[in-house]
mmCIF file with all atom_site columns, C-alpha atoms in Angstrom:
data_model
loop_
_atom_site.group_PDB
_atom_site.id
_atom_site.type_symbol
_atom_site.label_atom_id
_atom_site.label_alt_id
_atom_site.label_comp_id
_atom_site.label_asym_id
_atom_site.label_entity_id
_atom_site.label_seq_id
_atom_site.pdbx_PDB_ins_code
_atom_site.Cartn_x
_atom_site.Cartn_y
_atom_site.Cartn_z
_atom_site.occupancy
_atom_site.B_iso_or_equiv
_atom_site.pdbx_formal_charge
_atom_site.auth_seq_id
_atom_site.auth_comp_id
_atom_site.auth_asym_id
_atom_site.auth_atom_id
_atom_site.pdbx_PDB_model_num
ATOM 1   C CA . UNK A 1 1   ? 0.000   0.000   0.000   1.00 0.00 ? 6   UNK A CA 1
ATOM 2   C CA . UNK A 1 2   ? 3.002   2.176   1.169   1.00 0.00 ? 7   UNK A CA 1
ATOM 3   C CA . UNK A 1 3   ? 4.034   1.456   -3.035  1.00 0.00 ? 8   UNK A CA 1
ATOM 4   C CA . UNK A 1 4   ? 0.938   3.035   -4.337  1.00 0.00 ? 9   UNK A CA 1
ATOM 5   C CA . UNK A 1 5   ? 0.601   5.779   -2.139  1.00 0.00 ? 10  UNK A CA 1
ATOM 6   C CA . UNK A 1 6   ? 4.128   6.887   -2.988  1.00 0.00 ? 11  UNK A CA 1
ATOM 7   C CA . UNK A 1 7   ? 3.420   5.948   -6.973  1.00 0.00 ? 12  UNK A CA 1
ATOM 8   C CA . UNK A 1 8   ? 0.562   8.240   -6.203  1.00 0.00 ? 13  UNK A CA 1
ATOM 9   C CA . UNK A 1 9   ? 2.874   11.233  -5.593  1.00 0.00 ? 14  UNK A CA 1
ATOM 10  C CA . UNK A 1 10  ? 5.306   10.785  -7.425  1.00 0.00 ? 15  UNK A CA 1
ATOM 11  C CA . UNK A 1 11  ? 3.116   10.929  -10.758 1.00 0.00 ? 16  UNK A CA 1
ATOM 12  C CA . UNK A 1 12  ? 1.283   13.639  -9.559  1.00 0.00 ? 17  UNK A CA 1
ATOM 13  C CA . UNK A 1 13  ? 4.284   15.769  -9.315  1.00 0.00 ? 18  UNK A CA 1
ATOM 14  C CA . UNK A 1 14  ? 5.738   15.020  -12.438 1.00 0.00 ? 19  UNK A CA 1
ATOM 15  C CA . UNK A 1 15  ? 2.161   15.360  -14.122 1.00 0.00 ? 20  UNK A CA 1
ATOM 16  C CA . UNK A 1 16  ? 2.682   18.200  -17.059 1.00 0.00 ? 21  UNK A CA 1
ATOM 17  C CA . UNK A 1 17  ? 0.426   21.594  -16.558 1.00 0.00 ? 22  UNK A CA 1
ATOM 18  C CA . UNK A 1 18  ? -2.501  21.685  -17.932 1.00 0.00 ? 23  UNK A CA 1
ATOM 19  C CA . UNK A 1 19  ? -2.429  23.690  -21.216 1.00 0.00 ? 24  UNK A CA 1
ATOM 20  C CA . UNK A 1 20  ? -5.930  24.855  -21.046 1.00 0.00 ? 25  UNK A CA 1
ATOM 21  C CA . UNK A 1 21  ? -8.796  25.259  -18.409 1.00 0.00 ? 26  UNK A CA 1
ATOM 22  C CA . UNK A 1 22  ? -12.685 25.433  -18.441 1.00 0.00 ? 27  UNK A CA 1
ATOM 23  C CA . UNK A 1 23  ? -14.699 25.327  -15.405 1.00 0.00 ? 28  UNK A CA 1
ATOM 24  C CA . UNK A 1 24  ? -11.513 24.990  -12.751 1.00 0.00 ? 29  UNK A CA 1
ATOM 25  C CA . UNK A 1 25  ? -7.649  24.870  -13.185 1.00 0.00 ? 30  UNK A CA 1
ATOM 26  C CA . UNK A 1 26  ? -6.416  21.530  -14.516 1.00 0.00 ? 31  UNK A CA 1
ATOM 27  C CA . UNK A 1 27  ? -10.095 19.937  -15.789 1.00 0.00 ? 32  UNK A CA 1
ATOM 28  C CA . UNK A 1 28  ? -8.812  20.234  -19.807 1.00 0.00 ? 33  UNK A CA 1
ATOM 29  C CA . UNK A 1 29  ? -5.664  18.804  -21.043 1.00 0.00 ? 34  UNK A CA 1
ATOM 30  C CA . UNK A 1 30  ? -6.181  19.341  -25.029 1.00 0.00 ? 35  UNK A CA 1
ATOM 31  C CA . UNK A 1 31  ? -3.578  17.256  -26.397 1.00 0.00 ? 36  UNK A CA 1
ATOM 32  C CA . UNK A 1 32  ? -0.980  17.563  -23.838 1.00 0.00 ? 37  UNK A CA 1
ATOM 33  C CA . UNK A 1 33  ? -1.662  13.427  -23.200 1.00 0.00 ? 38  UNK A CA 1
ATOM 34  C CA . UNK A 1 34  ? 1.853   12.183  -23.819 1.00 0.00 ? 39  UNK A CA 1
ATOM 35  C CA . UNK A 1 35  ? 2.599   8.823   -25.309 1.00 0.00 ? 40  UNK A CA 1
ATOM 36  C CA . UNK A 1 36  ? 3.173   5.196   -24.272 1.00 0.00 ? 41  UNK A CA 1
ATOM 37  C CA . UNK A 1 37  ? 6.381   4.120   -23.732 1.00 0.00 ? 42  UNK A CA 1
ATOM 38  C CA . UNK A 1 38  ? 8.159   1.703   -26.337 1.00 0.00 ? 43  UNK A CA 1
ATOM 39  C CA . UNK A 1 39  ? 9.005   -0.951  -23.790 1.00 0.00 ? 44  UNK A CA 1
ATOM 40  C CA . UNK A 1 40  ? 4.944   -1.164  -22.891 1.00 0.00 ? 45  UNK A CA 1
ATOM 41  C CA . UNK A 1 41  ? 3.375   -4.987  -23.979 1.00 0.00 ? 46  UNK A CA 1
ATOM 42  C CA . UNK A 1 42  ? 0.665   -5.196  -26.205 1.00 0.00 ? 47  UNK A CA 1
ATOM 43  C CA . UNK A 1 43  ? -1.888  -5.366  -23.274 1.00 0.00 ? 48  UNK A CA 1
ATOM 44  C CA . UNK A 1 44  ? -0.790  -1.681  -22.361 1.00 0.00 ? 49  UNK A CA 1
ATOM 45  C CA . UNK A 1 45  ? -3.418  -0.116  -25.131 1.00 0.00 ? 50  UNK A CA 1
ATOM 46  C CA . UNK A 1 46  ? -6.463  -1.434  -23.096 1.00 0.00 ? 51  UNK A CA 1
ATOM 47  C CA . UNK A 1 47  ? -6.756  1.746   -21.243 1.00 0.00 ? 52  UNK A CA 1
ATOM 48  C CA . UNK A 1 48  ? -6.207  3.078   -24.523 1.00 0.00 ? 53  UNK A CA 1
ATOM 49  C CA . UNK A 1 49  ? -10.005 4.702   -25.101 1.00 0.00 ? 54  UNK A CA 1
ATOM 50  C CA . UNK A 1 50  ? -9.253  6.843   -21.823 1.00 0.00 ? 55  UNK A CA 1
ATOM 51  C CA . UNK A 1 51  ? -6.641  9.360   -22.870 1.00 0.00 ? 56  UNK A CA 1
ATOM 52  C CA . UNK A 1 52  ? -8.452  12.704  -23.656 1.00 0.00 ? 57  UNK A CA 1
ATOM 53  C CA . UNK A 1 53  ? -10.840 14.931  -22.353 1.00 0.00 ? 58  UNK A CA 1
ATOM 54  C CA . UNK A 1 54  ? -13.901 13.304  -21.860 1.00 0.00 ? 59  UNK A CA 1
ATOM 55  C CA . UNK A 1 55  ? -17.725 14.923  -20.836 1.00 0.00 ? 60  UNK A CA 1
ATOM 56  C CA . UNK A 1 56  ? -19.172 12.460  -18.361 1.00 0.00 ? 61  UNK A CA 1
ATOM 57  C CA . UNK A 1 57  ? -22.957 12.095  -17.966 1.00 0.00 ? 62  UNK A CA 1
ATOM 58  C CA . UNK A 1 58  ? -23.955 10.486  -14.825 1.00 0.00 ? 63  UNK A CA 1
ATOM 59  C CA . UNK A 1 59  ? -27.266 7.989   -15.654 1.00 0.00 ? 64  UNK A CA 1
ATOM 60  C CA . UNK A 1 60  ? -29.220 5.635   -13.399 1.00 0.00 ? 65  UNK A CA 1
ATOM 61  C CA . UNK A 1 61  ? -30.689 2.733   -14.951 1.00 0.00 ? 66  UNK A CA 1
ATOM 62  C CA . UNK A 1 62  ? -34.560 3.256   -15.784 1.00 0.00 ? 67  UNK A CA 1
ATOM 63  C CA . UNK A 1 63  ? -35.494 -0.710  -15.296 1.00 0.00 ? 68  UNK A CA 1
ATOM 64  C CA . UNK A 1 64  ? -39.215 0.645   -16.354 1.00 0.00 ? 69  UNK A CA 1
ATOM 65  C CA . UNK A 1 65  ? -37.864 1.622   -19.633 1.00 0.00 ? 70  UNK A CA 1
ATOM 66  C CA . UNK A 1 66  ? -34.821 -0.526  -20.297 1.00 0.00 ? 71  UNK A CA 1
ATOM 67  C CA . UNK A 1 67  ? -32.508 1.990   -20.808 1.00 0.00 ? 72  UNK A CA 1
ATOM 68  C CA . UNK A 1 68  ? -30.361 4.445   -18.781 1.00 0.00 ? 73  UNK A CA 1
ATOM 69  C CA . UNK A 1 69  ? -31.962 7.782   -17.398 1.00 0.00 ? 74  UNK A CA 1
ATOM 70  C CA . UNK A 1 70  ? -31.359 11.292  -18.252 1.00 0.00 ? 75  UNK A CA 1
ATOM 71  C CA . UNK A 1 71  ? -28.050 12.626  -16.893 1.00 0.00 ? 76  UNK A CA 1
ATOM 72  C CA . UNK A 1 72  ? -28.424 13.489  -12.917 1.00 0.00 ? 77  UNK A CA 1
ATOM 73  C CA . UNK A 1 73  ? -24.912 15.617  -13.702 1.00 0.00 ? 78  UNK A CA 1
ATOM 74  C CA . UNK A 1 74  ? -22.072 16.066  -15.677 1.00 0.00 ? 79  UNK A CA 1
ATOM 75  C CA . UNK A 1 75  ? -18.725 15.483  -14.494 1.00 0.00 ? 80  UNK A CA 1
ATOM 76  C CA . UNK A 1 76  ? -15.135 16.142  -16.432 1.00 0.00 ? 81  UNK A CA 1
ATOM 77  C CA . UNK A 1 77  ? -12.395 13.271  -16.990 1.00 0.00 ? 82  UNK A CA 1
ATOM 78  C CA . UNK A 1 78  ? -9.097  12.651  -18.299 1.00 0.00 ? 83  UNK A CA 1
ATOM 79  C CA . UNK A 1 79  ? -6.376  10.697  -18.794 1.00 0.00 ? 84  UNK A CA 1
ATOM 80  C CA . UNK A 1 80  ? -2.840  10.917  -20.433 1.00 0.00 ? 85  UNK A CA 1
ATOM 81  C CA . UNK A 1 81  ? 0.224   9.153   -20.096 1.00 0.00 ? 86  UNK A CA 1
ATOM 82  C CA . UNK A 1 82  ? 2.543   9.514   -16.915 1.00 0.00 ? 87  UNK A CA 1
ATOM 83  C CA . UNK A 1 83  ? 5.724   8.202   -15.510 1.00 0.00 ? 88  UNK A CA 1
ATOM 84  C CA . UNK A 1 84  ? 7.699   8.123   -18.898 1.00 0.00 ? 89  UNK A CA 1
ATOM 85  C CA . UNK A 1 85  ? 4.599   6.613   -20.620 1.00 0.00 ? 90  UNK A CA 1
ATOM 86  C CA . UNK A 1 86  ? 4.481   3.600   -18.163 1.00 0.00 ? 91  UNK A CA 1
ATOM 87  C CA . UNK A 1 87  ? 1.185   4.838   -16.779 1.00 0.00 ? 92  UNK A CA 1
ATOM 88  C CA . UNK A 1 88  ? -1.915  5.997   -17.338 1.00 0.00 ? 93  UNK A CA 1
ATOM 89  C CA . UNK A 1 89  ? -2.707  8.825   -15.289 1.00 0.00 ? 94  UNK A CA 1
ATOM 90  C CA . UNK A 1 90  ? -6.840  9.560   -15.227 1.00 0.00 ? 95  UNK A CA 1
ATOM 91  C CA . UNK A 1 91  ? -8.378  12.698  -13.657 1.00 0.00 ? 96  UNK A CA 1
ATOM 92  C CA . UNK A 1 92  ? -11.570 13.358  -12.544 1.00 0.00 ? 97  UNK A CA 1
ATOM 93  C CA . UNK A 1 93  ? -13.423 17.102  -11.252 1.00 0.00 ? 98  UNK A CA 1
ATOM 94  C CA . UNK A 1 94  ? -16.772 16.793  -9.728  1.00 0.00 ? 99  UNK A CA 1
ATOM 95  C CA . UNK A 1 95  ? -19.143 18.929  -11.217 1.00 0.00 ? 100 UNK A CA 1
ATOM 96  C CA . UNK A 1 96  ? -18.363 22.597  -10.100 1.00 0.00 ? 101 UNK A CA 1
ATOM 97  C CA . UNK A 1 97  ? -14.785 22.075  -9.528  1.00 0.00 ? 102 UNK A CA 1
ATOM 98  C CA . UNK A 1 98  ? -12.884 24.889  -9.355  1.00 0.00 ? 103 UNK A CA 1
ATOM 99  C CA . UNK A 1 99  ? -15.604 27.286  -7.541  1.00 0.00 ? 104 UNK A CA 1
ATOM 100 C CA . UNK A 1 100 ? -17.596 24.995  -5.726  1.00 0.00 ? 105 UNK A CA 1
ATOM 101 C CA . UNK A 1 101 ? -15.996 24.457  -2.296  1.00 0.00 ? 106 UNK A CA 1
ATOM 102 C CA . UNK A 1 102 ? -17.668 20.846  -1.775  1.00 0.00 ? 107 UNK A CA 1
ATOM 103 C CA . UNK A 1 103 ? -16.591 19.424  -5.209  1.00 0.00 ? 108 UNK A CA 1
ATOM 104 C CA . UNK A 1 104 ? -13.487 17.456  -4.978  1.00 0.00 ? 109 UNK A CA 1
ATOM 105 C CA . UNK A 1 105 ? -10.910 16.049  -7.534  1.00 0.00 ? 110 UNK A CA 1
ATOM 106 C CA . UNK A 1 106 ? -9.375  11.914  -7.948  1.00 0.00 ? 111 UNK A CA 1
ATOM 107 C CA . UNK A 1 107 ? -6.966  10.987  -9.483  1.00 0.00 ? 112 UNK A CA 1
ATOM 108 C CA . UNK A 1 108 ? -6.023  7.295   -10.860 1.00 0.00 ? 113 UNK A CA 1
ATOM 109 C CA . UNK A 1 109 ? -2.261  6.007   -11.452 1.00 0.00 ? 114 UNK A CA 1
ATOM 110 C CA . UNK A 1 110 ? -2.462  2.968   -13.462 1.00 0.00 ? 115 UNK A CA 1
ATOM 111 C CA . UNK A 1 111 ? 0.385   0.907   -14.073 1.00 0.00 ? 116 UNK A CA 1
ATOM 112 C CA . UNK A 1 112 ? -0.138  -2.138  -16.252 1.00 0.00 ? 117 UNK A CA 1
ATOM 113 C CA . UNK A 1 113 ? 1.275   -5.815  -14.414 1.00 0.00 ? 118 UNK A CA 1
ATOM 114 C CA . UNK A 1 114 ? 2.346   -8.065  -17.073 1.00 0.00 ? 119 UNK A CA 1
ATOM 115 C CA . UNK A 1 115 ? 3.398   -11.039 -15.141 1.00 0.00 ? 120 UNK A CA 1
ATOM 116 C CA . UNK A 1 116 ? -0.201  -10.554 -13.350 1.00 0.00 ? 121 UNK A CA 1
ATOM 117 C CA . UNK A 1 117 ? -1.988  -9.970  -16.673 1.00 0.00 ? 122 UNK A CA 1
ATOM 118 C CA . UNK A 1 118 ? -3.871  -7.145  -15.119 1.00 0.00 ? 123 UNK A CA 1
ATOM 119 C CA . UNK A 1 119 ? -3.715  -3.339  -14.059 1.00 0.00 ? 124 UNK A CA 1
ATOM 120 C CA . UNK A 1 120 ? -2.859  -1.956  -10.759 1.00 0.00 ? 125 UNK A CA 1
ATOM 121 C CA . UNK A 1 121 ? -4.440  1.615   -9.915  1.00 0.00 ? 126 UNK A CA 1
ATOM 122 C CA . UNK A 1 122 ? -3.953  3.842   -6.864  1.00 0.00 ? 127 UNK A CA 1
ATOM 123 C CA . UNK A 1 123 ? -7.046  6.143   -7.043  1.00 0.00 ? 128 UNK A CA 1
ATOM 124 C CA . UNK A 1 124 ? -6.704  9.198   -4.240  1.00 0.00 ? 129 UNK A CA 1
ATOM 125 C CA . UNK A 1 125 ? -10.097 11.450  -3.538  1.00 0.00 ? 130 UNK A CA 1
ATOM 126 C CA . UNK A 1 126 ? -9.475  14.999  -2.299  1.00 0.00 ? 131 UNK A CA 1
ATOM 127 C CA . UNK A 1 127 ? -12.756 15.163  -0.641  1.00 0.00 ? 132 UNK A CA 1
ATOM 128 C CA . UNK A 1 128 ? -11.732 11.765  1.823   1.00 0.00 ? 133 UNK A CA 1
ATOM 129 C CA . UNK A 1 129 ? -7.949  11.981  1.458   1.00 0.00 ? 134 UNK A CA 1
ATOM 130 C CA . UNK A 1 130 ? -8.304  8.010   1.461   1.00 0.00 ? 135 UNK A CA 1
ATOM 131 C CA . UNK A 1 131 ? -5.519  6.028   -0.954  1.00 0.00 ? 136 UNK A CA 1
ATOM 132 C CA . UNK A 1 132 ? -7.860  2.807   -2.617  1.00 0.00 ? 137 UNK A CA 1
ATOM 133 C CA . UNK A 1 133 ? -5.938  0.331   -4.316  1.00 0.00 ? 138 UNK A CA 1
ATOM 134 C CA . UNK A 1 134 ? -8.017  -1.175  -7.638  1.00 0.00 ? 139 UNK A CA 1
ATOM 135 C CA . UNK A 1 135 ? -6.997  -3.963  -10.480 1.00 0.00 ? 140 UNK A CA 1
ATOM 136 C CA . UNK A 1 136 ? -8.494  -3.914  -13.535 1.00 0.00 ? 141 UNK A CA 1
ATOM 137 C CA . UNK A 1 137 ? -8.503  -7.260  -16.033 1.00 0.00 ? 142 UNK A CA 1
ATOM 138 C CA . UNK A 1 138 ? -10.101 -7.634  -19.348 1.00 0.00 ? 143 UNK A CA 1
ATOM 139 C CA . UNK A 1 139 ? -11.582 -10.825 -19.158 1.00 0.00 ? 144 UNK A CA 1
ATOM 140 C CA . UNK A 1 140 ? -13.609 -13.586 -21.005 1.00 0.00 ? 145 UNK A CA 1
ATOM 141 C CA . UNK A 1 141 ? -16.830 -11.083 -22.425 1.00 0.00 ? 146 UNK A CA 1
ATOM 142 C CA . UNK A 1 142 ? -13.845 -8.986  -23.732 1.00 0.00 ? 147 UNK A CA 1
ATOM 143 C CA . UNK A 1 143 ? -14.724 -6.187  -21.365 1.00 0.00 ? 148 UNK A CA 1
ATOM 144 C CA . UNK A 1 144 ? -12.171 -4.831  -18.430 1.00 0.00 ? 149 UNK A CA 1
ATOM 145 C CA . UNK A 1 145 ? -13.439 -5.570  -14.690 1.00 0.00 ? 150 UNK A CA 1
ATOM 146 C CA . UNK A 1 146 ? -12.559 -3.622  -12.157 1.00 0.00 ? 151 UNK A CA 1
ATOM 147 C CA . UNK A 1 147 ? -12.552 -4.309  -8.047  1.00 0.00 ? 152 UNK A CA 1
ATOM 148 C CA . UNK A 1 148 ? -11.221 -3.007  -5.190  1.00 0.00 ? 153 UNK A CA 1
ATOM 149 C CA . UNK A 1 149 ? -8.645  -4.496  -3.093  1.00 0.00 ? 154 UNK A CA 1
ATOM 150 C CA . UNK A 1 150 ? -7.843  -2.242  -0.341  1.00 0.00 ? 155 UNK A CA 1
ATOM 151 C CA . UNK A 1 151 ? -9.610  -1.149  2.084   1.00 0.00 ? 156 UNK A CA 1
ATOM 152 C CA . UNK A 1 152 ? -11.722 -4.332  1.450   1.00 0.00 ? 157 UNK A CA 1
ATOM 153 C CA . UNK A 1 153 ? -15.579 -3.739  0.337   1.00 0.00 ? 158 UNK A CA 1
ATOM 154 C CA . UNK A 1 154 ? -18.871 -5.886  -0.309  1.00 0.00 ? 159 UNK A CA 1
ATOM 155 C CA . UNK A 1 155 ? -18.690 -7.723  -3.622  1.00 0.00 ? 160 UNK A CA 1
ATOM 156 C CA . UNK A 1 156 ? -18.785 -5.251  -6.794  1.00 0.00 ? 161 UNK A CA 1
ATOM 157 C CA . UNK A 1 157 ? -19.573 -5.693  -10.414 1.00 0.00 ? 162 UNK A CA 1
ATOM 158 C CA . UNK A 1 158 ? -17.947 -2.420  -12.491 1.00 0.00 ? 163 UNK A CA 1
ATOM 159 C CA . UNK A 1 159 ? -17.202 -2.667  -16.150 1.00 0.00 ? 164 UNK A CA 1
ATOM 160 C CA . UNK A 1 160 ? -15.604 -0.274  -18.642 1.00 0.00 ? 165 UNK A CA 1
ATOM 161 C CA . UNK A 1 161 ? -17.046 -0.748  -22.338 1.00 0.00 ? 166 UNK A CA 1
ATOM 162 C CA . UNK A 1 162 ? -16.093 1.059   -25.216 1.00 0.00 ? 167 UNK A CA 1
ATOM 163 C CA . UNK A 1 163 ? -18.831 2.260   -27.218 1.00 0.00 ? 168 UNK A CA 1
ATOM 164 C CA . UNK A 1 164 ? -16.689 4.161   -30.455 1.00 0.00 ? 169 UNK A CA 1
ATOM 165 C CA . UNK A 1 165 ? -13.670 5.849   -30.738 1.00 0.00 ? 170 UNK A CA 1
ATOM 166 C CA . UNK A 1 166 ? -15.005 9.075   -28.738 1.00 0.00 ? 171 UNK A CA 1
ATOM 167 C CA . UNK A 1 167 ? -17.582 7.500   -26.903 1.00 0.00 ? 172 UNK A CA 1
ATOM 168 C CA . UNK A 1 168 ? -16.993 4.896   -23.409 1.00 0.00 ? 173 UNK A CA 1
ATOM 169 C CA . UNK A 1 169 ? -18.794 4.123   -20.404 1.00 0.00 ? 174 UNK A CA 1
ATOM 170 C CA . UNK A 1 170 ? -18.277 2.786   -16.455 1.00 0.00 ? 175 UNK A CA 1
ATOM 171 C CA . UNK A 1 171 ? -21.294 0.306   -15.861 1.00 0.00 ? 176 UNK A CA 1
ATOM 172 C CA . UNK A 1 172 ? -21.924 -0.047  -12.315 1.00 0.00 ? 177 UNK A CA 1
ATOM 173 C CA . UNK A 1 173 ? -24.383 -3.171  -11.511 1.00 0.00 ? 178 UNK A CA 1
ATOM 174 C CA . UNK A 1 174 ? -25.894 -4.284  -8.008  1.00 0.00 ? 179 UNK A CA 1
ATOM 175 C CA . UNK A 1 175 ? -28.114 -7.250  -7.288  1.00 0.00 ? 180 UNK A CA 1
ATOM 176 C CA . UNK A 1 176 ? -31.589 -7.547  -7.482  1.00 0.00 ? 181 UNK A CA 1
ATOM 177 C CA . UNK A 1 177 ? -32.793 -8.064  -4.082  1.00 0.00 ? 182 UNK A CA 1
ATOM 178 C CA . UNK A 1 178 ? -35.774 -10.311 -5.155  1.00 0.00 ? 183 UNK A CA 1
ATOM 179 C CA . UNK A 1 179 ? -33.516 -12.252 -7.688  1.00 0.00 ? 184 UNK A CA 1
ATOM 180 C CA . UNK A 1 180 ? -29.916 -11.958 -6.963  1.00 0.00 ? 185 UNK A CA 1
ATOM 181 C CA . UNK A 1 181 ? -29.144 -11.421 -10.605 1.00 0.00 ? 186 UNK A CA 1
ATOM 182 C CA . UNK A 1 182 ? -26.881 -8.249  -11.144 1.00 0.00 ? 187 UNK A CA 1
ATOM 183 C CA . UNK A 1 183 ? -28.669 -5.362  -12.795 1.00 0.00 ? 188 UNK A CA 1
ATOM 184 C CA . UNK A 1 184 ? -27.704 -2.217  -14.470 1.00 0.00 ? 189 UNK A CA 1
ATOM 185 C CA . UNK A 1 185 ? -27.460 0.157   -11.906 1.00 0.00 ? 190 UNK A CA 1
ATOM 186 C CA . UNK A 1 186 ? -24.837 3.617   -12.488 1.00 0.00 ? 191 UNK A CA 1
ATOM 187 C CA . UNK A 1 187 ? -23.605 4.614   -15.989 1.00 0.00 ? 192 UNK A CA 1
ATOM 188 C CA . UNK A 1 188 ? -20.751 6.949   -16.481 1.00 0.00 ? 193 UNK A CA 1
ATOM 189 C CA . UNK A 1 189 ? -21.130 7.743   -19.563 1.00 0.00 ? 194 UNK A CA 1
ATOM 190 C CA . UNK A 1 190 ? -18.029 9.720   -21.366 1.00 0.00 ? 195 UNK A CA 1
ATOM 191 C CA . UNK A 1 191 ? -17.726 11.606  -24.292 1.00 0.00 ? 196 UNK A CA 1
ATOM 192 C CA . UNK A 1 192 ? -14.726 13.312  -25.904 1.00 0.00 ? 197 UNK A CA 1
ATOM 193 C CA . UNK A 1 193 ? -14.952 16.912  -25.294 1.00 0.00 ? 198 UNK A CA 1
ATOM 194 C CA . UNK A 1 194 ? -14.097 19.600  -27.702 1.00 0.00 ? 199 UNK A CA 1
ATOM 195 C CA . UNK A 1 195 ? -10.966 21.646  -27.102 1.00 0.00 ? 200 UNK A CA 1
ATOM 196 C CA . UNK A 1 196 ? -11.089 25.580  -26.990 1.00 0.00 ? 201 UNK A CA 1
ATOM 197 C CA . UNK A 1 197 ? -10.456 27.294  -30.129 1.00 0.00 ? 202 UNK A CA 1
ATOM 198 C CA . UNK A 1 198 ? -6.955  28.954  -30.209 1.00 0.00 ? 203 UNK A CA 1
ATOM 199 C CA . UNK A 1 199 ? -7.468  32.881  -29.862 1.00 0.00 ? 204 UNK A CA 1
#
């Protein structure tokens, strides 16, 4: 855990400024994402979908109509490559960030295990100041599974999916109390945002 939390650090201080800003300092990157490194395996693209500036809807699943809800909020997200491009470094602002006092800012380090054949990630919260430690492996359905490994929590069923080049989503499920099945429950649904135009 000490590993991660330090990993944590060290990326975010070696993070490059932010070359452009919307609603706080920081929330828009616009091309400043880096590049993988050349000694990174094949499996090192998975997070590829996630570098960029990315809109994210928040949507609850509408099991009356089969489909996910209108957006409760909008949130911002990025990633970018880190540590000499042997990371990828993801960002996310709360809605308001930047002059709303309550809204906080994460941050994920992920570092890709190749002897494990999955992803380590150190995500840090401003609003808790708690370190969680999270793997991520792409698995059977072809989509990548994530859980959380420290501090321990009740059995969770999260899924990134990638919908087209610009367009990807976090699908949270629970269980269906009267079933036990897992249902849709919490999409976060991102879209590549646009860039300021140059003055």
């Amino acid at each position: 855990m000490k590993y991660l939390a330090a990993t944590l650090l060290i990326a975010a201080a070696v993070a490059a400024p932010a070359q452009a800003q919307v609603t706080g300092e920081g929330t828009v990157r616009c091309g400043d994402y880096g590049a993988p490194h050349a000694d990174m395996p094949e499996a090192f693209s998975q997070f590829a979908f996630m570098i960029g500036d990315f809109d994210v809807a928040v949507r609850n699943w509408d099991a009356e109509a089969g489909a996910w809800g209108e957006p409760l909020y909008s949130a911002r997200w990025n990633g970018y490559y880190g540590m000499d491009g042997r990371a990828i470094i993801d960002e996310w602002f709360d809605p308001g960030y930047g002059y709303r006092p309550e809204s906080g800012v994460g941050i994920n380090v992920r570092i890709y295990d190749e002897a494990a054949g999955l992803w380590k990630t150190a995500w840090h919260y401003t609003t808790n100041n708690e370190v969680r430690e999270l793997h991520q492996e792409v698995r059977d359905d072809g989509h990548l599974w994530l859980w959380q490994v420290y501090p321990e929590v009740a059995e969770r069923d999260i899924h990134f999916e990638q919908f087209s080049a610009d367009h990807w989503g976090r699908i949270g499920r629970v269980r269906d109390p009267e079933t036990g099945e897992w249902v849709n429950s919490r999409l976060l649904d991102a879209v590549r945002a646009e860039c300021p135009a140059a003055e």
